[in-house]
Short mmCIF file of N, CA and C in Angstrom, two decimals:
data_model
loop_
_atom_site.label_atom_id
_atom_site.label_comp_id
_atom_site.label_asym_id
_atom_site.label_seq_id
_atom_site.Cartn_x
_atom_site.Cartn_y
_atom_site.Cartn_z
N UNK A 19 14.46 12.89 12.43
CA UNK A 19 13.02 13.07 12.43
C UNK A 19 12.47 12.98 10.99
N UNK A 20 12.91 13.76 9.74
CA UNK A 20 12.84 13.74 8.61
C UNK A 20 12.76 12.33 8.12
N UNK A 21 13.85 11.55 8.76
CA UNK A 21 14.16 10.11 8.41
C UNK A 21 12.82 9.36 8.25
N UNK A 22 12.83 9.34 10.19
CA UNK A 22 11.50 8.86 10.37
C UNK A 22 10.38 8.77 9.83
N UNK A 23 10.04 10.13 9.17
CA UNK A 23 8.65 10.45 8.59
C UNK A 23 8.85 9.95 7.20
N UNK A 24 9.79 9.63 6.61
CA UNK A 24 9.71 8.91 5.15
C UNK A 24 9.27 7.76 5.24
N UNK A 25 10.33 6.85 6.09
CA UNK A 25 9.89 5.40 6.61
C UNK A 25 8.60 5.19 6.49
N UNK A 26 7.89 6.13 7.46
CA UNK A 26 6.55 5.32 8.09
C UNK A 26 5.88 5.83 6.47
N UNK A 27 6.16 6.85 5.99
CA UNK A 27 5.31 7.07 4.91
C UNK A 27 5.12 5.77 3.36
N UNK A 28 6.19 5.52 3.64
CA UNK A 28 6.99 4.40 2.66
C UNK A 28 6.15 3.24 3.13
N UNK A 29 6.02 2.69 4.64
CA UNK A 29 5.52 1.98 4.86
C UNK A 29 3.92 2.02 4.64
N UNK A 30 3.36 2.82 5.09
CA UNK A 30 2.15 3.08 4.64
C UNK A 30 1.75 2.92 3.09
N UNK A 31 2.84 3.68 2.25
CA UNK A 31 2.20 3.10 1.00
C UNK A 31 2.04 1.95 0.68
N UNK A 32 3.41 1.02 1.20
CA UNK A 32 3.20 -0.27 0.94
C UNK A 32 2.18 -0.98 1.27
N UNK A 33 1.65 -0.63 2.44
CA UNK A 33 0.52 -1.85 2.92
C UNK A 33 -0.57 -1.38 2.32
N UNK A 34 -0.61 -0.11 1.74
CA UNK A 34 -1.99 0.52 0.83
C UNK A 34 -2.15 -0.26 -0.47
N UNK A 35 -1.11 -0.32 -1.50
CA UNK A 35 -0.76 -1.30 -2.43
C UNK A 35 -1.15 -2.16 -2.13
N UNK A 36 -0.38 -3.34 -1.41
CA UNK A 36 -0.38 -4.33 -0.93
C UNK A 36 -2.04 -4.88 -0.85
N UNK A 37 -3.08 -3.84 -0.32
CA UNK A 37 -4.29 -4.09 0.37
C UNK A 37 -5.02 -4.01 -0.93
N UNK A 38 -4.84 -2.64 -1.94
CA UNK A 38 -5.17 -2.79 -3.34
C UNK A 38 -5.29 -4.47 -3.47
N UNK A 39 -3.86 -4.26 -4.14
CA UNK A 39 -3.72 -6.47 -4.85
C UNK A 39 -4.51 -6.98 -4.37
N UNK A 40 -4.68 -7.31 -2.68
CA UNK A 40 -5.00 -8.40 -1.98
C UNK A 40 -6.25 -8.51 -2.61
N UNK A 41 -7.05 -7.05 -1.95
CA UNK A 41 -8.71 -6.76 -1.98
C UNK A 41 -9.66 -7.66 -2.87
N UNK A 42 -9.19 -7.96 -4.24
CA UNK A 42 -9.86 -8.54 -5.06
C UNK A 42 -9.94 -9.68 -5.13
N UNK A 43 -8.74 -10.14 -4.58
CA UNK A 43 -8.59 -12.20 -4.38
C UNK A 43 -9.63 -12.17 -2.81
N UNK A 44 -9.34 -11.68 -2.32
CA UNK A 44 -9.99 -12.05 -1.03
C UNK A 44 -11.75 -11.44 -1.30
N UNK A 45 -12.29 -10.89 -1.80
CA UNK A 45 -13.95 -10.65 -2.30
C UNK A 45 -14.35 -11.54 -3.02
N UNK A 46 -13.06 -11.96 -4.15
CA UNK A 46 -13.31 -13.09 -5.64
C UNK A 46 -13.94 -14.57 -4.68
N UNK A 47 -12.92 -14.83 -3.70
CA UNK A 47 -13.15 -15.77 -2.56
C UNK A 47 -14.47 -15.73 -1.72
N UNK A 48 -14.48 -14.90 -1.67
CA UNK A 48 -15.93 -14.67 -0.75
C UNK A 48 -17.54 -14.44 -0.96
N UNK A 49 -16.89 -13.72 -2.82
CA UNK A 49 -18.20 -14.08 -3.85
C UNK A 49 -18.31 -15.65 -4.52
N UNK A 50 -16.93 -16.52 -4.75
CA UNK A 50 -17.61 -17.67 -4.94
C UNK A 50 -18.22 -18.54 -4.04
N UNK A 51 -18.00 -18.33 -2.54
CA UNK A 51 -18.22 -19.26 -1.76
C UNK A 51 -19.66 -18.99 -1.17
N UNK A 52 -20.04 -16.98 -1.14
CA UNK A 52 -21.61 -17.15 -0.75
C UNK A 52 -22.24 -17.44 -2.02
N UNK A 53 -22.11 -17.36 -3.20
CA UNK A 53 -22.79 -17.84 -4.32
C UNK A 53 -23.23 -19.45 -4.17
N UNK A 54 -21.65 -20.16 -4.14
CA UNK A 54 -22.17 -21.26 -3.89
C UNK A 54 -23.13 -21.86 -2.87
N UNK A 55 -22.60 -21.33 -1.89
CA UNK A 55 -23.67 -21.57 -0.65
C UNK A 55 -25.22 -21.29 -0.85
N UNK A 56 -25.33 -20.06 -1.33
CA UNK A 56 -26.81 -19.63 -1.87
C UNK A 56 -27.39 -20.94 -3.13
N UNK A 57 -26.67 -21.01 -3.56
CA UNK A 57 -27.52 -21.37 -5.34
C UNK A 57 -27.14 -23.29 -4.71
N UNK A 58 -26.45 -23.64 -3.81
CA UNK A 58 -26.49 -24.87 -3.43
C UNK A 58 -25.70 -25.90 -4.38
N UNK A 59 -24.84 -25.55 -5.34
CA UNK A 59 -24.07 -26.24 -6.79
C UNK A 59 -22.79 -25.44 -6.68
N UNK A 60 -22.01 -25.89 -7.10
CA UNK A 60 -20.47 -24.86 -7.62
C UNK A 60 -20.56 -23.77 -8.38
N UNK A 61 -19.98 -23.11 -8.02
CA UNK A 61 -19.68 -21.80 -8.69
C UNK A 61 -18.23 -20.94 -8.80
N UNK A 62 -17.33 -20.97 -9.83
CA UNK A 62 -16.31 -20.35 -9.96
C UNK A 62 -16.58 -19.23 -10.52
N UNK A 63 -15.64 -18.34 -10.21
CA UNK A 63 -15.10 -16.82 -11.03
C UNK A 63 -14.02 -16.93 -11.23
N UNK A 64 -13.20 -16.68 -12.35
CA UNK A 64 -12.38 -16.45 -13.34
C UNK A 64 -11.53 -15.34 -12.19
N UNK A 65 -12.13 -13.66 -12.69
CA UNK A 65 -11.41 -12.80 -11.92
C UNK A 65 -13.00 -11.97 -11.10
N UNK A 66 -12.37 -10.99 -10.56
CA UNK A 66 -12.83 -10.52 -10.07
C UNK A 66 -12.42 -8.65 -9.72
N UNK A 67 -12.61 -7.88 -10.17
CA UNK A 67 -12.35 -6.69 -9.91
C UNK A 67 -13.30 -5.41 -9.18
N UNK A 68 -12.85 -4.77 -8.23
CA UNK A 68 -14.02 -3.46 -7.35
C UNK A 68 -13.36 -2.18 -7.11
N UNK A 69 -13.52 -1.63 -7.87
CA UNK A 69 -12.91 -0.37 -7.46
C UNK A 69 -13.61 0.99 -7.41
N UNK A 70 -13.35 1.16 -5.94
CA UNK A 70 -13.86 2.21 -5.29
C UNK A 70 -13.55 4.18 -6.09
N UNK A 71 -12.72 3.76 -6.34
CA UNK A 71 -12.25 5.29 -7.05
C UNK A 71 -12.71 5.45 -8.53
N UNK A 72 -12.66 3.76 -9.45
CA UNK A 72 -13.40 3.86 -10.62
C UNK A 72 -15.29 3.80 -10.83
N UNK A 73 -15.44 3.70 -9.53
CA UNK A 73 -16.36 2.91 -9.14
C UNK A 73 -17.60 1.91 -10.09
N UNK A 74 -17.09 0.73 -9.93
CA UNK A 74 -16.82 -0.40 -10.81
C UNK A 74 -16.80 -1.45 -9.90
N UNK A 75 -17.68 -2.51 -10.53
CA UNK A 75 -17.28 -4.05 -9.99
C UNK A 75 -17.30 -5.00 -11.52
N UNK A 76 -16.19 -5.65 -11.56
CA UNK A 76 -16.17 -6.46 -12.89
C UNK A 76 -16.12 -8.00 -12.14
N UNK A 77 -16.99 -8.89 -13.04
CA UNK A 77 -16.76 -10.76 -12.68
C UNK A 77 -16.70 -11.04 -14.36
N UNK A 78 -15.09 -11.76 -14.15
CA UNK A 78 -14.76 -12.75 -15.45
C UNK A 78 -15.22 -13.67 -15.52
N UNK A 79 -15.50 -14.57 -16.40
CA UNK A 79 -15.73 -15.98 -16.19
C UNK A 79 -15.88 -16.69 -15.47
N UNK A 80 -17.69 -16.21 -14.86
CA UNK A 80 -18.74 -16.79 -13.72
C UNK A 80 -19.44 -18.12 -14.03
N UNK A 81 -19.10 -19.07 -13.84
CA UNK A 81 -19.67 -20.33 -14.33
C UNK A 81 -20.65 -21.10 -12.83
N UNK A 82 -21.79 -21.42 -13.41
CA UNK A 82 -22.44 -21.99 -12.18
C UNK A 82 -22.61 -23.85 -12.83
N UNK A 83 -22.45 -24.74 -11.93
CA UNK A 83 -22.81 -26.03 -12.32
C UNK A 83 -24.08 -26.02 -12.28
N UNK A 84 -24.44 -27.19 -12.96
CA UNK A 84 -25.56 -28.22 -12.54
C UNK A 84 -25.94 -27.88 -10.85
N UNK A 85 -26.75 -28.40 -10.58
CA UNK A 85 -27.01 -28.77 -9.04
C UNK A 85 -27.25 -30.92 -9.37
N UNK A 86 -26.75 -31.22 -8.22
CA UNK A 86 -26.96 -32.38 -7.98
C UNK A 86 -28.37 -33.29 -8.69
N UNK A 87 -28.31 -34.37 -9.30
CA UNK A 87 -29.57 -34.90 -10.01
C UNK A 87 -29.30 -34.43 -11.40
N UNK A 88 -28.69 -34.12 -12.08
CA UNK A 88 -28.55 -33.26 -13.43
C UNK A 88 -26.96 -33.73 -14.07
N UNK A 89 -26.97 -33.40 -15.41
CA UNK A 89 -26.10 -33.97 -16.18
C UNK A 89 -24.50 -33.01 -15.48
N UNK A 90 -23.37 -33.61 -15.25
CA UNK A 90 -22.16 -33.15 -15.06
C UNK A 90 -22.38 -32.11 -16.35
N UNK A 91 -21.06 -30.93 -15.75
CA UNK A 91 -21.40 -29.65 -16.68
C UNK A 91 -22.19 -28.26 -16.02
N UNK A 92 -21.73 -27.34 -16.75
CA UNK A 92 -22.49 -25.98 -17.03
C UNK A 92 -23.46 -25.42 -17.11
N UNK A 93 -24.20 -24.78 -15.90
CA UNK A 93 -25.49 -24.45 -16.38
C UNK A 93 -25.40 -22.98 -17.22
N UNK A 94 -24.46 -22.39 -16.12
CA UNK A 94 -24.64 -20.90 -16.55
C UNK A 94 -22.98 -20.64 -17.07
N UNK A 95 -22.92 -19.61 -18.10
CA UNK A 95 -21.47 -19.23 -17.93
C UNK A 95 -21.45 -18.17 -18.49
N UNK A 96 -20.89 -17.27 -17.63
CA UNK A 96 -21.19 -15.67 -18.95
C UNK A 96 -19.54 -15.63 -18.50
N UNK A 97 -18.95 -14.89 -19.54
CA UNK A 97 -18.08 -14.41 -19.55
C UNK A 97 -17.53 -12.97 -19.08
N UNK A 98 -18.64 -12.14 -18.56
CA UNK A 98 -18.41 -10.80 -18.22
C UNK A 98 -19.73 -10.19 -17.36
N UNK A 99 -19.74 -9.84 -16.13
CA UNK A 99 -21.21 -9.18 -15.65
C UNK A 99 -20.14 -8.56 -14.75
N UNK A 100 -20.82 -6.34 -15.39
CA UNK A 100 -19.98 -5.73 -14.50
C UNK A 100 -21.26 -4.38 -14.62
N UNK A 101 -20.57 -3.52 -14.03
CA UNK A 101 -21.82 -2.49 -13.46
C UNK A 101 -20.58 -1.36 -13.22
N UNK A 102 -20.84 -0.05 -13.35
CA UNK A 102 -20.89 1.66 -13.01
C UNK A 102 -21.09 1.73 -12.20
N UNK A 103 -21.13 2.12 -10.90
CA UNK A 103 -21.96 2.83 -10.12
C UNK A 103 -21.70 3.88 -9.47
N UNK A 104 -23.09 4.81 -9.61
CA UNK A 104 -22.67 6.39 -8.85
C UNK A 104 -22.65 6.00 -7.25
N UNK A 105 -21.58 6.38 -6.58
CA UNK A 105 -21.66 6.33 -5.39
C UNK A 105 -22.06 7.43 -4.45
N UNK A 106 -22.35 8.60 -5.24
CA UNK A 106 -23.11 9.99 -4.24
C UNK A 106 -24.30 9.10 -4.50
N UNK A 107 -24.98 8.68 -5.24
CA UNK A 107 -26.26 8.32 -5.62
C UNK A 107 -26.27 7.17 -4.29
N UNK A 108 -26.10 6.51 -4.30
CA UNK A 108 -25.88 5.35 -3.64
C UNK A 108 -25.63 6.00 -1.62
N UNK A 109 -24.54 6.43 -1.47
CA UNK A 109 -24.44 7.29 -0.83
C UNK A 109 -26.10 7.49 -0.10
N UNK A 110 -26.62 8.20 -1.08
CA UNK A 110 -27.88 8.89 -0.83
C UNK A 110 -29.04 8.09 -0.87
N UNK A 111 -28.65 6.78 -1.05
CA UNK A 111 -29.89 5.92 -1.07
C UNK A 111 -30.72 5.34 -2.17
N UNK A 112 -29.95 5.95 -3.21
CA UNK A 112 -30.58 5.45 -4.49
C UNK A 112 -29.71 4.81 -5.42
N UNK A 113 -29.85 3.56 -6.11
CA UNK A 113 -29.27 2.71 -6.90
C UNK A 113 -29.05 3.84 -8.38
N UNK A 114 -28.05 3.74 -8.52
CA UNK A 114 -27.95 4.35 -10.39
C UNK A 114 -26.78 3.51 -10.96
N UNK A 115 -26.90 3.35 -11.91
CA UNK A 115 -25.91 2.11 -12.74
C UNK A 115 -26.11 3.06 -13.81
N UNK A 116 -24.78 3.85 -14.47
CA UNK A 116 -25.21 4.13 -15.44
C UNK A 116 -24.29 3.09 -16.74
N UNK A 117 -23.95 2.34 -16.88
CA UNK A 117 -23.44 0.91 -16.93
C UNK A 117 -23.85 -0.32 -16.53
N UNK A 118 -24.16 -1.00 -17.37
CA UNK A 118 -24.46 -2.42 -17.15
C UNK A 118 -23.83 -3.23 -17.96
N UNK A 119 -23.18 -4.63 -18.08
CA UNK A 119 -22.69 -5.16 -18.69
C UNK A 119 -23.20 -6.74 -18.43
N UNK A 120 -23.50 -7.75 -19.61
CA UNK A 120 -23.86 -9.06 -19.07
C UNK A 120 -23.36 -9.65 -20.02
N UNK A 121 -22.50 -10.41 -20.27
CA UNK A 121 -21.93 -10.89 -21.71
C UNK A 121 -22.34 -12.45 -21.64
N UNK A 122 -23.49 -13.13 -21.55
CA UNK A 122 -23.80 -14.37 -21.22
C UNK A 122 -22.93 -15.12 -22.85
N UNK A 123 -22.10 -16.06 -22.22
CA UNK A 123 -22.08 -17.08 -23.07
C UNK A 123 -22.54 -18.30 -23.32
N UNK A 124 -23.31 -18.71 -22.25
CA UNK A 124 -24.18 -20.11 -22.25
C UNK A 124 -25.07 -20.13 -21.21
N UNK A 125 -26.56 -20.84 -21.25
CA UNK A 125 -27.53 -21.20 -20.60
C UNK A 125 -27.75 -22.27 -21.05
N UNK A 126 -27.53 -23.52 -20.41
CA UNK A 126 -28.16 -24.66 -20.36
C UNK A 126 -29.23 -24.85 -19.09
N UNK A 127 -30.79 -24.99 -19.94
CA UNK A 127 -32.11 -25.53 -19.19
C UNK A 127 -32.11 -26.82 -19.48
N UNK A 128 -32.16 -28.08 -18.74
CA UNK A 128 -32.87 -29.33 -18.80
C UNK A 128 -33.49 -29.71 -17.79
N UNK A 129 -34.68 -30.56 -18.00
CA UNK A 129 -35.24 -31.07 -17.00
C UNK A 129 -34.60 -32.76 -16.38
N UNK A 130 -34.80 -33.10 -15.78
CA UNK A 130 -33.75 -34.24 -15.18
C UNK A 130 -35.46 -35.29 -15.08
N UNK A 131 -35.25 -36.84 -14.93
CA UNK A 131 -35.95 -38.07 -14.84
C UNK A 131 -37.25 -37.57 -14.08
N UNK A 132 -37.62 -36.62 -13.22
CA UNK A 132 -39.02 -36.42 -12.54
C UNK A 132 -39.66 -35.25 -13.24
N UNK A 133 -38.98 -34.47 -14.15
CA UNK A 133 -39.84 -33.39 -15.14
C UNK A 133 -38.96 -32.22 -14.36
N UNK A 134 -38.03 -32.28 -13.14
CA UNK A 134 -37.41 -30.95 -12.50
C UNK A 134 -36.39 -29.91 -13.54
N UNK A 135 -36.95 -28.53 -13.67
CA UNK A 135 -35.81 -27.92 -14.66
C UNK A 135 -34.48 -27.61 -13.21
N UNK A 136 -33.38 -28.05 -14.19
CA UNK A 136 -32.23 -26.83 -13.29
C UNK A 136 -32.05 -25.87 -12.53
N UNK A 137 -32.47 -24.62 -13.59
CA UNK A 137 -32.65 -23.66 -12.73
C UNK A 137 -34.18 -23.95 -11.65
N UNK A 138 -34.73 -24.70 -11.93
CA UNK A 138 -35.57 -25.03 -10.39
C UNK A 138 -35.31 -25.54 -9.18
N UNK A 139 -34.26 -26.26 -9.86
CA UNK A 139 -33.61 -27.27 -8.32
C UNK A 139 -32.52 -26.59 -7.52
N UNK A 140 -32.26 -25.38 -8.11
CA UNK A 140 -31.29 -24.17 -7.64
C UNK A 140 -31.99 -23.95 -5.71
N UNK A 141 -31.08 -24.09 -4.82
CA UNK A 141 -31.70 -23.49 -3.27
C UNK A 141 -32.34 -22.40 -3.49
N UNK A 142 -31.92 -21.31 -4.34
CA UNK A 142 -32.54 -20.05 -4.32
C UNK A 142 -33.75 -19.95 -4.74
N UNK A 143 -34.07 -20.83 -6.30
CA UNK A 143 -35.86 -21.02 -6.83
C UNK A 143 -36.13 -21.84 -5.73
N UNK A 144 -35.45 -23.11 -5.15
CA UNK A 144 -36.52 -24.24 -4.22
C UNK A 144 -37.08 -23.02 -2.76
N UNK A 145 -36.70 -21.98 -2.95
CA UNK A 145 -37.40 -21.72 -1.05
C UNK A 145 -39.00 -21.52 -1.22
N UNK A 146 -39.33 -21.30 0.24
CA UNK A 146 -40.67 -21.65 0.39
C UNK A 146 -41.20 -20.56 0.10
N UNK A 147 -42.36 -20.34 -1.37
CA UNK A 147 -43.21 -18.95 -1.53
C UNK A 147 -43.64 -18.23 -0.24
N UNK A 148 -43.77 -18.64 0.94
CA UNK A 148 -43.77 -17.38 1.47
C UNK A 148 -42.69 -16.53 1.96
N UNK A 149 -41.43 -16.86 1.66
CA UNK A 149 -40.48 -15.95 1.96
C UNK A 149 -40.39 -15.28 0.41
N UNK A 150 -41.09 -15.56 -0.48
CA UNK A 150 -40.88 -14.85 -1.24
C UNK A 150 -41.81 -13.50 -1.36
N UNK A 151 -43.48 -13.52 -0.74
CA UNK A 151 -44.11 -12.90 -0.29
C UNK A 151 -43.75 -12.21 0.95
N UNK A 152 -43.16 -12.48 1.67
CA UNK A 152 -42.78 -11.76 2.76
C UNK A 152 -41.91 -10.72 2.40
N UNK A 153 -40.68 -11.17 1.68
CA UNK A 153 -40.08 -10.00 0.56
C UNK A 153 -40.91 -8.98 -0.41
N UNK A 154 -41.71 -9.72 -0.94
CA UNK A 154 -42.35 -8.48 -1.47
C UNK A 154 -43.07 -7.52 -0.03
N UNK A 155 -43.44 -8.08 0.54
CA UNK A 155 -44.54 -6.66 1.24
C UNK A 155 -43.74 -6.18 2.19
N UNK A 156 -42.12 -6.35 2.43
CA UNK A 156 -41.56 -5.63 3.18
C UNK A 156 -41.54 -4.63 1.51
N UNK A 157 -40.64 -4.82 0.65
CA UNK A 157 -39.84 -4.08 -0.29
C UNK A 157 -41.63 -3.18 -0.71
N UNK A 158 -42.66 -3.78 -0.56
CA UNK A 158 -43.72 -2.46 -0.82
C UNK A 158 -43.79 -1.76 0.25
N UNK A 159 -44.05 -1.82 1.36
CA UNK A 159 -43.88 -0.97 2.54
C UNK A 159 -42.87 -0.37 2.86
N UNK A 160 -41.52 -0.42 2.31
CA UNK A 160 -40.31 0.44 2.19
C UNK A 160 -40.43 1.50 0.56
N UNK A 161 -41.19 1.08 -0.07
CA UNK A 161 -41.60 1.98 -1.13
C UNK A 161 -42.26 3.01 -0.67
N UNK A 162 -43.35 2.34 -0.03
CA UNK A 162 -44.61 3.24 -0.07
C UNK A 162 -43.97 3.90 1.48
N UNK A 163 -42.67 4.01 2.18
CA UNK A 163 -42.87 4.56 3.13
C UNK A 163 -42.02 5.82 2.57
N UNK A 164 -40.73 5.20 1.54
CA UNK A 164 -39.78 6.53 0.26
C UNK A 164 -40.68 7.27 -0.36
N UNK A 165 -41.89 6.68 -0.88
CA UNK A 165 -43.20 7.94 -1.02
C UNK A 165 -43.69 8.64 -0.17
N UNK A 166 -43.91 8.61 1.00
CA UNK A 166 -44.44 9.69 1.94
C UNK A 166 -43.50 10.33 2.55
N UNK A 167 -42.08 10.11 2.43
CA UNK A 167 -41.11 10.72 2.68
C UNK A 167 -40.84 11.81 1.50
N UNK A 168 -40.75 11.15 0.26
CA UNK A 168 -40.76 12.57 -0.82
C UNK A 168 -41.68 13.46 -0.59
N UNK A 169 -43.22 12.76 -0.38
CA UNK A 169 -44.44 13.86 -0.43
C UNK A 169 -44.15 14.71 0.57
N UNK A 170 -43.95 14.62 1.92
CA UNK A 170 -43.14 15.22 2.50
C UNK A 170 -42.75 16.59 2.39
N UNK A 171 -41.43 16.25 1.31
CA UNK A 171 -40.71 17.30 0.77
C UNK A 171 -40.91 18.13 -0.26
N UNK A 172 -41.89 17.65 -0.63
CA UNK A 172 -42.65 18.59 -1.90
C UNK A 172 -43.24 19.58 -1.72
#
């Protein structure tokens, strides 16, 4: 019985480890591919680190291309964007970073043969202003509804 209960314990650590390592290749994967998908151009990460107990997210060497119509090459490349975060805070509904980190090492802006800048031809700048208005007056009506919820409590 004793036996038994080491085993499975043994085993358990392993796949806990194991899930550690994995965790970060498999997010690193899943942050370059919705990035790319979003911003519509390539996008690599270097590394990628999240840890829940430090609570911490680190990206190494985030490089975004060109988008299509534009010179081969680099638009963006920072070498480091990582963040703190309180997770009771968070937890509770409120963002706190008491850490920020952005170590940009390059921004290339050009405009391409019709006057278009880069970062304009990005999917994320091309959407249609009213989803960008529609975002704002939800994110004010979720303000102004966290205000009558404090007043509330006052």
């Amino acid at each position: 019985m004793n036996n038994k209960f080491i085993k499975i314990f043994v085993i358990i650590l392993v796949v806990l480890i194991g899930l550690g390592i994995v965790k970060d290749q498999i997010i690193k994967v899943a942050v370059r591919a919705g990035a790319s998908r979003v911003l519509g151009t390539n996008v690599s990460v270097g590394g990628f680190s999240f840890g829940i107990l430090r609570q911490s997210v680190r990206i190494r060497a985030l490089k975004v291309d060109n988008p299509k119509g534009f010179p081969k090459g680099s638009m963006l490349d920072i070498a480091e964007v990582g963040l703190d975060y309180d997770l009771p805070a968070l937890l509770g509904g409120r963002l706190h970073f008491p850490l920020v980190i952005l170590n940009l090492s390059e921004m290339v802006v050009v405009k391409n043969q019709d006057g278009v800048l880069n970062v304009d031809a990005l999917k994320v700048a091309g959407e249609k202003e009213e989803t960008g208005k529609a975002v704002e007056a939800a994110f004010f009506e979720d303000r102004c509804a966290a205000l009558e919820r404090q007043q509330g409590h006052l």
